[in-house]
XYZ file of C-alpha atoms in Angstrom:
664
model
C 98.010 109.872 51.513
C 95.047 111.257 49.832
C 91.513 109.638 50.372
C 89.747 108.687 47.297
C 86.286 110.096 46.755
C 83.260 107.858 46.766
C 80.940 109.955 44.521
C 81.653 109.953 40.832
C 80.801 113.640 40.661
C 83.681 114.323 42.788
C 86.138 112.124 41.210
C 85.084 108.843 42.897
C 83.995 105.496 41.198
C 80.373 105.269 42.409
C 77.496 106.766 40.555
C 74.649 107.631 42.937
C 71.122 108.200 41.765
C 69.567 111.616 41.679
C 66.418 110.459 43.766
C 65.582 107.997 46.517
C 62.430 105.791 47.003
C 61.382 106.283 50.582
C 59.543 103.091 50.990
C 62.395 101.111 49.648
C 64.988 103.039 51.796
C 63.056 102.468 54.926
C 62.445 98.774 54.384
C 66.203 98.400 53.682
C 66.923 100.096 57.065
C 64.154 98.326 59.179
C 66.608 95.896 60.529
C 68.809 98.842 61.666
C 65.798 100.561 63.065
C 64.706 97.538 65.147
C 68.182 96.932 66.626
C 68.396 100.568 67.534
C 65.221 100.478 69.331
C 65.968 97.290 71.024
C 69.139 98.905 72.322
C 67.452 101.880 73.767
C 64.682 99.832 75.584
C 67.233 97.334 76.972
C 70.525 99.120 77.576
C 73.532 97.360 78.437
C 74.704 100.293 80.621
C 73.950 100.236 84.455
C 73.094 103.822 84.219
C 69.472 104.859 84.650
C 67.779 106.969 81.998
C 67.166 109.879 84.158
C 70.979 109.928 84.924
C 71.646 110.589 81.278
C 70.095 114.029 81.743
C 72.124 117.149 82.166
C 72.656 118.044 86.028
C 70.293 121.097 85.781
C 67.592 119.047 84.468
C 67.714 116.241 87.058
C 65.845 118.108 89.643
C 62.731 117.382 87.731
C 62.986 113.550 88.276
C 63.278 113.995 92.041
C 59.660 114.810 92.394
C 58.742 111.193 91.327
C 56.746 112.480 88.560
C 57.776 110.660 85.310
C 55.916 113.149 83.066
C 58.299 115.852 84.023
C 61.116 113.979 81.928
C 61.618 114.720 78.270
C 59.237 112.812 76.001
C 62.034 110.979 74.187
C 63.263 109.315 77.495
C 59.915 108.787 79.127
C 59.034 105.362 77.719
C 62.537 103.935 78.558
C 62.075 105.462 82.112
C 58.612 103.655 82.467
C 60.253 100.270 81.343
C 62.944 100.787 84.098
C 60.350 101.519 86.759
C 58.444 98.325 85.769
C 61.679 96.278 86.526
C 62.031 97.725 89.910
C 58.599 97.183 90.846
C 55.545 99.560 90.874
C 55.808 102.511 93.376
C 53.834 102.593 96.500
C 50.564 104.157 96.113
C 50.324 107.630 97.761
C 47.719 107.940 100.358
C 44.857 110.159 99.378
C 45.204 113.784 100.419
C 43.208 115.003 103.293
C 41.054 117.114 101.203
C 40.212 113.906 99.115
C 39.539 112.033 102.450
C 37.239 114.939 103.850
C 34.866 114.829 100.917
C 31.304 114.724 101.991
C 30.705 111.145 100.644
C 33.757 109.771 102.273
C 33.015 111.589 105.471
C 29.502 110.157 105.689
C 30.837 106.587 105.324
C 33.436 107.210 108.027
C 30.929 108.719 110.296
C 28.557 105.770 109.726
C 31.537 103.457 110.488
C 32.429 105.044 113.967
C 28.675 105.031 115.043
C 28.476 101.354 114.871
C 29.578 100.985 118.621
C 28.041 104.038 120.093
C 25.159 106.266 118.999
C 25.890 109.837 117.835
C 23.339 112.653 118.397
C 22.388 115.036 115.511
C 24.579 117.749 117.102
C 27.669 115.570 117.422
C 29.930 117.281 114.908
C 29.211 120.608 116.409
C 30.024 119.246 119.977
C 33.083 117.331 118.958
C 34.833 120.410 117.850
C 34.038 122.394 121.075
C 33.556 119.820 123.881
C 35.373 117.053 125.625
C 33.276 114.049 124.756
C 32.593 110.927 126.788
C 30.774 107.691 126.521
C 27.639 107.204 128.544
C 24.723 104.961 128.193
C 25.564 103.862 124.845
C 25.867 107.301 123.314
C 28.813 109.641 122.750
C 27.841 112.778 124.645
C 29.338 116.010 125.388
C 30.781 116.215 128.937
C 32.245 119.931 129.408
C 33.113 122.790 126.968
C 36.836 123.095 126.326
C 36.891 126.941 126.889
C 36.763 126.189 130.751
C 33.808 128.427 131.131
C 32.635 127.153 134.519
C 31.530 130.367 135.875
C 30.143 131.621 132.642
C 27.922 128.407 132.304
C 26.647 129.274 135.818
C 25.895 132.850 134.865
C 24.055 131.551 131.779
C 21.946 129.202 133.829
C 21.118 131.900 136.439
C 20.655 135.044 134.510
C 20.807 134.216 130.651
C 20.323 130.779 128.687
C 22.142 127.498 129.077
C 21.417 125.222 126.145
C 21.972 121.291 126.431
C 21.063 118.532 124.010
C 19.284 115.844 125.792
C 18.017 113.866 122.773
C 19.689 110.747 124.255
C 16.531 110.482 126.317
C 14.302 107.715 124.539
C 10.631 108.944 124.420
C 7.991 106.225 124.742
C 4.574 106.984 123.624
C 1.841 105.204 125.471
C -1.627 104.702 123.983
C -4.712 102.891 125.026
C -7.721 103.162 127.426
C -7.076 105.507 130.328
C -8.120 102.984 133.086
C -5.947 100.198 131.672
C -2.935 102.760 131.574
C -3.800 103.909 135.117
C -3.958 100.242 136.312
C -0.765 99.298 134.573
C 1.384 102.300 135.869
C -0.135 101.847 139.491
C 2.101 98.916 139.756
C 5.383 100.545 138.993
C 4.760 103.965 140.706
C 3.971 105.283 144.096
C 1.535 108.015 144.672
C 3.264 109.172 148.011
C 6.217 110.458 145.941
C 4.055 112.991 144.028
C 1.112 113.041 141.828
C 0.513 109.750 139.544
C 0.703 109.488 135.960
C -3.127 109.605 135.569
C -3.598 112.674 137.851
C -6.346 115.300 137.044
C -3.504 117.819 136.461
C -1.816 115.646 133.789
C -4.962 114.135 132.018
C -5.523 116.879 129.623
C -1.833 117.108 128.650
C -1.420 120.751 129.620
C 1.099 119.983 132.223
C 4.063 117.755 132.310
C 4.160 114.971 134.798
C 7.008 113.633 136.675
C 7.040 110.310 138.502
C 9.898 108.139 139.845
C 11.362 105.359 138.069
C 8.733 105.400 134.920
C 7.658 108.733 134.130
C 6.066 109.512 130.589
C 4.217 112.350 129.038
C 0.502 112.031 128.364
C -0.645 111.843 124.706
C -2.164 115.191 123.582
C -4.912 115.651 121.010
C -4.520 116.873 117.476
C -3.693 120.727 116.568
C -6.423 123.336 117.126
C -6.861 126.922 117.793
C -3.635 128.277 116.198
C -4.452 131.992 116.544
C -5.356 131.629 120.134
C -2.017 129.819 120.733
C -0.102 132.557 119.026
C -1.778 135.062 121.245
C -0.945 133.146 124.383
C 2.599 132.867 123.297
C 2.975 136.466 122.631
C 1.954 136.957 126.253
C 4.435 134.483 127.514
C 7.161 136.329 125.541
C 6.648 139.316 127.732
C 7.728 137.525 130.721
C 11.395 137.639 132.015
C 11.625 134.132 133.276
C 9.916 130.711 132.706
C 9.578 130.462 136.302
C 6.738 133.101 136.240
C 4.462 130.645 134.446
C 2.384 127.827 135.985
C 4.739 124.881 136.602
C 5.241 122.104 134.078
C 2.890 123.421 131.357
C 3.004 122.049 127.859
C 2.933 124.279 124.919
C 2.473 122.996 121.419
C 3.495 125.492 118.456
C 4.062 125.439 114.887
C 6.957 127.506 113.859
C 8.782 128.599 110.707
C 12.295 127.037 109.737
C 14.763 128.381 112.231
C 17.176 129.000 109.606
C 15.128 131.851 108.510
C 15.534 133.879 111.734
C 19.162 132.964 112.331
C 21.130 136.199 112.787
C 24.474 136.823 110.998
C 26.283 137.691 114.043
C 25.924 136.152 117.523
C 23.703 138.411 119.709
C 22.248 138.270 123.228
C 18.451 138.372 123.903
C 17.422 141.689 125.665
C 15.313 141.670 128.647
C 12.373 143.944 128.597
C 10.613 145.870 131.344
C 8.009 143.233 132.908
C 4.612 144.333 133.864
C 2.562 142.443 136.412
C -0.694 142.674 134.246
C 0.621 140.262 131.791
C 0.652 137.418 134.346
C -2.980 137.638 135.166
C -4.341 135.868 131.840
C -1.483 133.317 132.115
C -2.553 131.536 135.240
C -5.405 129.831 133.470
C -4.106 127.228 131.090
C -6.183 126.797 127.920
C -7.199 123.228 127.078
C -5.821 123.564 123.543
C -2.454 124.727 124.602
C -0.718 121.271 124.677
C -2.053 120.145 121.144
C 0.489 119.762 118.434
C 0.718 117.933 115.111
C 4.079 116.518 116.358
C 2.346 113.582 118.093
C 0.855 112.417 114.832
C 3.379 109.727 113.359
C 2.485 110.347 109.820
C 3.113 113.981 109.992
C 6.387 113.406 111.945
C 7.688 111.122 109.123
C 6.488 113.359 106.396
C 8.539 116.356 107.764
C 11.695 114.250 108.251
C 11.346 113.006 104.554
C 10.698 116.424 102.999
C 13.198 118.418 104.982
C 15.514 120.495 102.709
C 19.258 120.398 103.297
C 21.387 123.368 104.064
C 22.655 123.428 100.386
C 19.083 123.427 99.155
C 18.185 126.142 101.616
C 20.870 128.517 100.522
C 19.922 127.892 96.883
C 16.327 128.551 97.599
C 17.115 131.816 99.417
C 19.444 132.934 96.787
C 16.942 132.532 94.030
C 13.995 134.010 95.909
C 15.694 136.892 97.721
C 14.733 139.987 95.834
C 16.152 142.502 98.313
C 19.383 141.828 100.008
C 18.878 140.835 103.537
C 15.222 140.173 103.054
C 13.856 136.614 102.945
C 10.552 135.475 101.662
C 9.468 133.576 104.783
C 6.115 132.456 103.214
C 7.704 130.406 100.620
C 5.585 127.211 100.221
C 8.995 125.194 99.681
C 9.817 125.880 103.409
C 8.285 123.548 106.027
C 6.367 124.694 108.991
C 7.695 122.726 111.904
C 5.662 121.641 114.966
C 7.486 121.794 118.282
C 6.364 121.009 121.810
C 7.635 123.258 124.812
C 7.645 121.872 128.372
C 8.242 124.342 131.014
C 10.616 123.299 134.073
C 9.691 125.504 136.977
C 13.110 125.292 138.858
C 13.546 125.826 142.573
C 10.094 126.217 144.133
C 11.117 126.634 147.797
C 12.355 130.266 148.495
C 13.660 129.259 151.962
C 15.768 126.370 150.551
C 17.112 127.769 147.387
C 16.983 130.766 144.998
C 13.430 130.942 143.726
C 13.075 129.885 140.139
C 16.774 129.057 139.738
C 17.095 126.306 136.995
C 13.705 127.067 135.170
C 13.690 126.693 131.493
C 12.270 124.939 128.745
C 12.584 121.342 127.173
C 12.024 121.577 123.507
C 10.901 118.651 121.667
C 11.421 118.851 117.741
C 11.017 116.610 114.777
C 13.916 114.509 113.860
C 16.389 115.907 111.562
C 16.033 119.525 112.801
C 18.160 119.301 115.730
C 21.147 121.076 114.220
C 19.210 123.981 112.596
C 17.453 124.681 115.966
C 20.576 124.268 117.937
C 22.681 126.688 115.736
C 19.857 129.227 115.852
C 19.674 129.157 119.733
C 23.601 129.508 119.812
C 23.485 132.566 117.517
C 20.682 134.103 119.608
C 23.130 134.020 122.691
C 22.671 130.693 124.337
C 25.569 128.996 125.989
C 25.931 125.319 125.337
C 26.505 122.692 128.229
C 27.210 119.155 128.591
C 26.905 116.430 131.374
C 29.008 118.349 133.892
C 26.631 121.412 133.464
C 23.669 119.063 134.164
C 25.313 117.707 137.071
C 26.222 121.321 138.336
C 22.654 122.413 137.657
C 21.173 119.872 139.959
C 23.829 120.653 142.511
C 23.090 124.506 142.640
C 19.344 123.578 142.866
C 20.003 121.359 145.823
C 18.641 118.202 144.176
C 20.483 114.855 144.081
C 21.946 113.628 140.797
C 21.800 109.874 139.952
C 20.627 108.462 143.299
C 22.533 105.572 144.581
C 19.517 103.216 144.605
C 19.150 103.470 140.635
C 20.972 101.459 138.076
C 22.297 104.635 136.585
C 23.656 105.782 140.024
C 25.308 102.562 140.695
C 27.146 102.443 137.293
C 28.167 106.044 137.750
C 29.747 105.494 141.150
C 31.621 102.394 139.893
C 32.864 104.257 136.973
C 34.245 107.184 139.238
C 35.684 104.649 141.724
C 37.703 102.995 138.653
C 38.991 106.392 137.524
C 40.067 107.579 141.017
C 41.723 104.210 141.774
C 43.809 104.314 138.616
C 44.657 107.980 139.290
C 45.642 107.234 142.851
C 47.948 104.196 141.941
C 49.659 106.345 139.268
C 50.937 108.311 142.101
C 54.413 107.436 143.603
C 54.103 105.845 147.182
C 55.447 109.122 148.655
C 52.669 111.153 147.168
C 49.776 108.926 148.108
C 47.454 109.560 150.979
C 47.646 106.709 153.505
C 43.794 106.426 154.128
C 44.292 103.729 156.745
C 46.016 106.260 159.105
C 43.126 108.711 158.828
C 40.453 106.043 159.121
C 38.960 106.014 155.740
C 38.557 102.574 154.279
C 36.549 103.442 151.192
C 37.711 106.831 149.680
C 36.532 106.455 146.062
C 32.958 104.984 146.554
C 30.428 105.158 149.213
C 29.519 101.840 150.802
C 25.823 102.451 151.410
C 24.993 98.686 152.178
C 27.740 98.453 154.631
C 26.770 101.827 156.263
C 22.952 100.588 156.736
C 24.294 97.161 158.041
C 26.290 98.677 160.725
C 23.311 100.975 161.885
C 20.835 98.015 161.833
C 23.142 95.172 163.039
C 21.902 92.947 160.221
C 22.920 92.435 156.659
C 21.366 94.898 154.240
C 21.560 94.343 150.492
C 18.858 96.262 148.947
C 18.471 99.938 149.973
C 16.173 102.752 148.794
C 16.291 106.689 148.984
C 13.239 108.152 150.770
C 11.099 110.100 148.166
C 7.824 110.415 149.895
C 7.636 114.268 149.973
C 5.162 114.302 153.122
C 7.581 112.247 155.138
C 10.583 114.381 153.987
C 8.652 117.503 155.129
C 7.991 115.933 158.397
C 11.593 114.816 158.821
C 12.683 118.538 158.091
C 10.231 119.772 160.751
C 11.811 117.057 163.123
C 15.244 118.494 162.523
C 14.038 122.081 163.028
C 12.461 121.281 166.517
C 14.930 118.498 167.392
C 12.445 115.759 168.011
C 12.176 112.103 166.916
C 11.605 111.147 163.381
C 8.300 109.966 161.986
C 7.927 106.143 161.317
C 9.033 104.986 157.941
C 8.469 101.388 156.574
C 11.617 99.398 156.210
C 13.652 101.996 157.970
C 16.729 99.624 158.224
C 17.117 100.041 154.382
C 16.205 103.679 154.221
C 18.642 106.525 153.065
C 17.619 110.075 153.751
C 18.626 112.813 151.127
C 20.220 115.712 152.963
C 21.767 119.126 151.900
C 24.755 120.302 154.040
C 26.050 123.891 154.454
C 29.397 124.488 156.413
C 29.010 126.595 159.459
C 32.387 128.321 158.795
C 35.030 128.147 156.116
C 36.075 125.233 154.418
C 35.284 123.107 151.280
C 33.562 120.026 151.041
C 34.446 117.247 148.487
C 32.972 114.155 147.086
C 32.814 111.084 149.316
C 33.362 113.093 152.496
C 32.068 111.470 155.694
C 28.940 112.711 157.679
C 29.816 111.962 161.344
C 27.835 112.045 164.681
C 28.990 115.028 167.017
C 29.810 114.409 170.737
C 28.699 116.897 173.413
C 32.141 118.580 173.664
C 32.969 118.830 170.034
C 30.948 122.115 169.462
C 33.162 124.100 171.676
C 36.496 122.479 170.473
C 35.527 122.448 166.620
C 38.563 124.524 165.637
C 41.008 121.852 167.155
C 38.983 118.590 166.414
C 41.056 116.446 164.497
C 40.786 112.535 163.732
C 43.772 110.948 165.677
C 46.288 108.930 163.464
C 45.652 105.257 163.269
C 48.204 102.487 162.840
C 48.550 100.949 159.410
C 48.976 97.202 159.919
C 50.141 96.695 156.172
C 52.859 99.366 156.296
C 55.690 96.950 157.233
C 54.592 94.171 154.782
C 54.386 96.845 151.941
C 57.937 98.093 152.784
C 59.270 94.466 152.874
C 57.646 93.615 149.634
C 58.967 96.567 147.989
C 62.576 95.883 149.083
C 62.278 92.430 147.827
C 60.980 93.576 144.574
C 63.792 96.019 144.062
C 66.237 93.414 144.657
C 64.646 91.142 142.244
C 64.730 93.935 139.605
C 68.362 94.311 140.183
C 69.037 90.832 139.918
C 67.284 90.454 136.611
C 68.943 93.517 135.315
C 72.490 91.982 136.189
C 71.546 88.829 134.271
C 70.350 90.864 131.280
C 73.608 92.639 131.113
C 75.659 89.458 131.290
C 73.552 88.068 128.323
C 74.052 91.292 126.373
C 77.847 91.171 126.819
C 77.887 87.624 125.365
C 75.449 88.494 122.577
C 72.953 85.972 123.872
C 70.246 88.178 124.599
C 67.250 88.056 122.279
C 64.860 91.193 121.947
C 61.349 90.737 120.853
C 60.653 93.561 118.513
C 56.958 93.391 119.288
C 57.419 93.818 123.007
C 58.379 97.463 122.605
C 54.800 98.249 121.567
C 52.645 99.332 124.376
C 49.533 97.268 124.957
C 47.068 97.287 127.723
C 48.039 94.428 130.111
C 46.841 93.237 133.361
C 48.652 94.262 136.520
C 51.186 91.740 137.654
C 50.676 89.782 141.012
C 53.091 92.152 142.757
C 51.194 95.114 141.617
C 47.789 93.500 142.645
C 49.229 92.607 146.132
C 50.534 96.051 146.833
C 47.298 97.589 145.768
C 45.438 95.330 148.025
C 47.772 96.412 150.860
C 47.239 100.079 150.201
C 43.575 99.848 149.698
C 41.895 96.589 151.051
C 38.841 95.678 149.196
C 37.202 93.787 152.195
C 35.370 96.640 153.967
C 34.187 95.045 157.231
C 33.251 97.983 159.247
C 32.126 101.603 158.493
C 30.293 103.169 161.273
C 32.785 102.758 164.211
C 35.944 102.971 162.284
C 36.934 106.619 163.168
C 36.548 108.192 166.518
C 33.146 109.728 165.356
C 30.386 107.532 164.446
C 29.751 107.715 160.569
C 26.072 108.680 159.774
C 26.408 108.903 155.909
C 28.410 110.254 153.051
C 28.407 113.245 150.659
C 28.030 112.025 147.096
C 28.453 115.574 145.575
C 30.284 118.395 147.272
C 31.946 121.735 146.310
C 31.484 125.435 146.172
C 27.939 126.726 145.541
C 27.534 129.784 143.576
C 23.979 130.261 144.722
C 24.983 130.011 148.416
C 28.174 131.608 147.988
C 29.803 128.846 150.238
C 30.719 125.275 150.238
C 27.861 122.791 150.366
C 27.299 119.186 149.774
C 24.485 116.768 148.862
C 24.448 113.376 150.462
C 22.663 110.611 152.135
C 22.232 109.519 155.830
C 21.061 106.291 157.357
C 17.582 106.779 158.894
C 18.618 105.245 162.291
C 21.625 107.524 162.468
C 19.594 110.615 161.917
C 17.086 109.497 164.517
C 19.917 108.898 167.096
C 21.323 112.459 166.284
C 17.890 113.978 167.056
C 17.460 111.923 170.170
C 20.719 113.499 171.381
C 19.192 116.888 170.735
C 21.500 117.825 167.887
C 20.616 119.220 164.510
C 24.262 119.699 163.215
C 26.625 117.081 162.032
C 30.418 116.838 161.694
C 31.962 116.266 158.093
C 35.357 115.418 157.104
C 36.923 114.993 153.696
C 38.608 111.825 152.774
C 42.009 113.315 152.338
C 41.947 115.282 155.698
C 41.719 114.674 159.570
C 39.969 118.015 160.072
C 36.358 117.926 161.387
C 34.037 120.690 160.366
C 30.625 121.685 161.469
C 27.642 121.566 159.072
C 24.075 122.664 159.195
C 21.655 119.951 157.816
C 18.736 120.324 155.599
C 16.445 117.641 153.898
C 16.982 117.635 150.144
C 13.301 117.578 148.836
C 13.180 117.115 144.979
C 9.550 117.676 144.659
């Protein structure tokens, strides 16, 4: 059957116009357009918009970026996303989070609890960090350069940031200052704060418990200072200068002289004629603008940043590699150098070891100076290197009668106890059997109480250098000790060297020898003692194992019956206090009530070693410790000048020579 045509020109019945009015045509079709748009925006199909794409185009949608869809489907895709909820915001990239503004906010937030030094960022990338005295400080370098740090301290340069020390400026009439500090210092321990050697400010003064620098005058004689500094630069070591001198200088920005590659300072031939004019210290040498508060604050405000410094150098650098150092935009920086003489007794330690400079610089310039020193070959050190430096010099570090020393001993005891109880019982040293009742801390008060037959709470370390020299003479000639006030509370600092092979460790005991011990020293051992808590520990451990098995069977039964309820939060590890069983077992391993120290082992305990180890300066094992005054007096009355030492994890006694540690 033939279909009839619609158009009259083709034989149909309808006559169509030759032209169309667009506005009328669109208005007539508006309802159809609205219906079509609504059907697109609210599809009745369950298929998503991106699923209508060909297979080869669907991969674009998998990136979760809607703009990769064709434009005609994009609006419908957005509407479908709104119905399913907005997508989770992506975490900003690390590059965004590490922007300078964000970094500064993050660093300020992390400094609310502990204080950071200006060189903290540099140290945090290269050092193990630790929290001490309210600061976040560098402890030891990550490169395990133990011997390298010793070589640097002995023959090259060891650099340490000690800006966590808080300087206190004391000003006022001299007589008033002298009267005030007389109450908190003791002249018998060395020169006082207002001694003639320190009044002019040309030398650094050291007093125990409360030592501060004197206040120098304003800057003068810059040309004469430059000449004096040129003479100092010809010396090979700071130890060749008069001890504790103070030098005030004005230097250029350290970023100007920083080398592009790390280099080492070269030693030049030293001539004795250079030392003659350096013995006399000019009165103007210690003067520095750094002590003026206004100048100090102005320098801090007008300091240019590294970015500004690089821009300035780039603009003013006419010849590549040549920097215009006299640019008025660059600051001149006042600094103060304080000489440390190091070891002063050649018969006791290597003469001049540990000598160096303490550099005081304005706030804000720590990192520029630090990086310049590093690029010139200095090796950086941390708290461990400070401790090792004092050990190699034969000086005690954080004495036990100071607050810092007591806090340090408690911290070490806590760390060692935790490490000890993390070991399985089969790997723990049974200290009770080898007569060690305090392996992780030295009970000084109990030691002194045993040697005086009365309770001693407050003790002190003898620092009177005249008395210490007299005690050293008594040890040398094996005669009785000189009288000391409050001898029942007195600890004498000693330096021990092993007479033969061996290794001294921290907390080792110093014991009184008996007449026959010197001949039988190779076979001298502490006899094994009985442990009264051993059976109790085994019994409690057996009972605890049975209880654990019983609870495990109970849980298995509940699990089979689907009655076991698990707490999802319990899987998260959180610091919890030890259980009663753990506390009881720890008390049985290491009893906290130390009742006796002196007569616990077979040889009477005279003292303890606070720091022991191998000494590079002595090429043998040494130790620094403290002995009770009465114990040392008894040793000399028995005509002995050698002692027995024993590590806390050993039964073997070793013979050691004793020397007084005088930190004068």
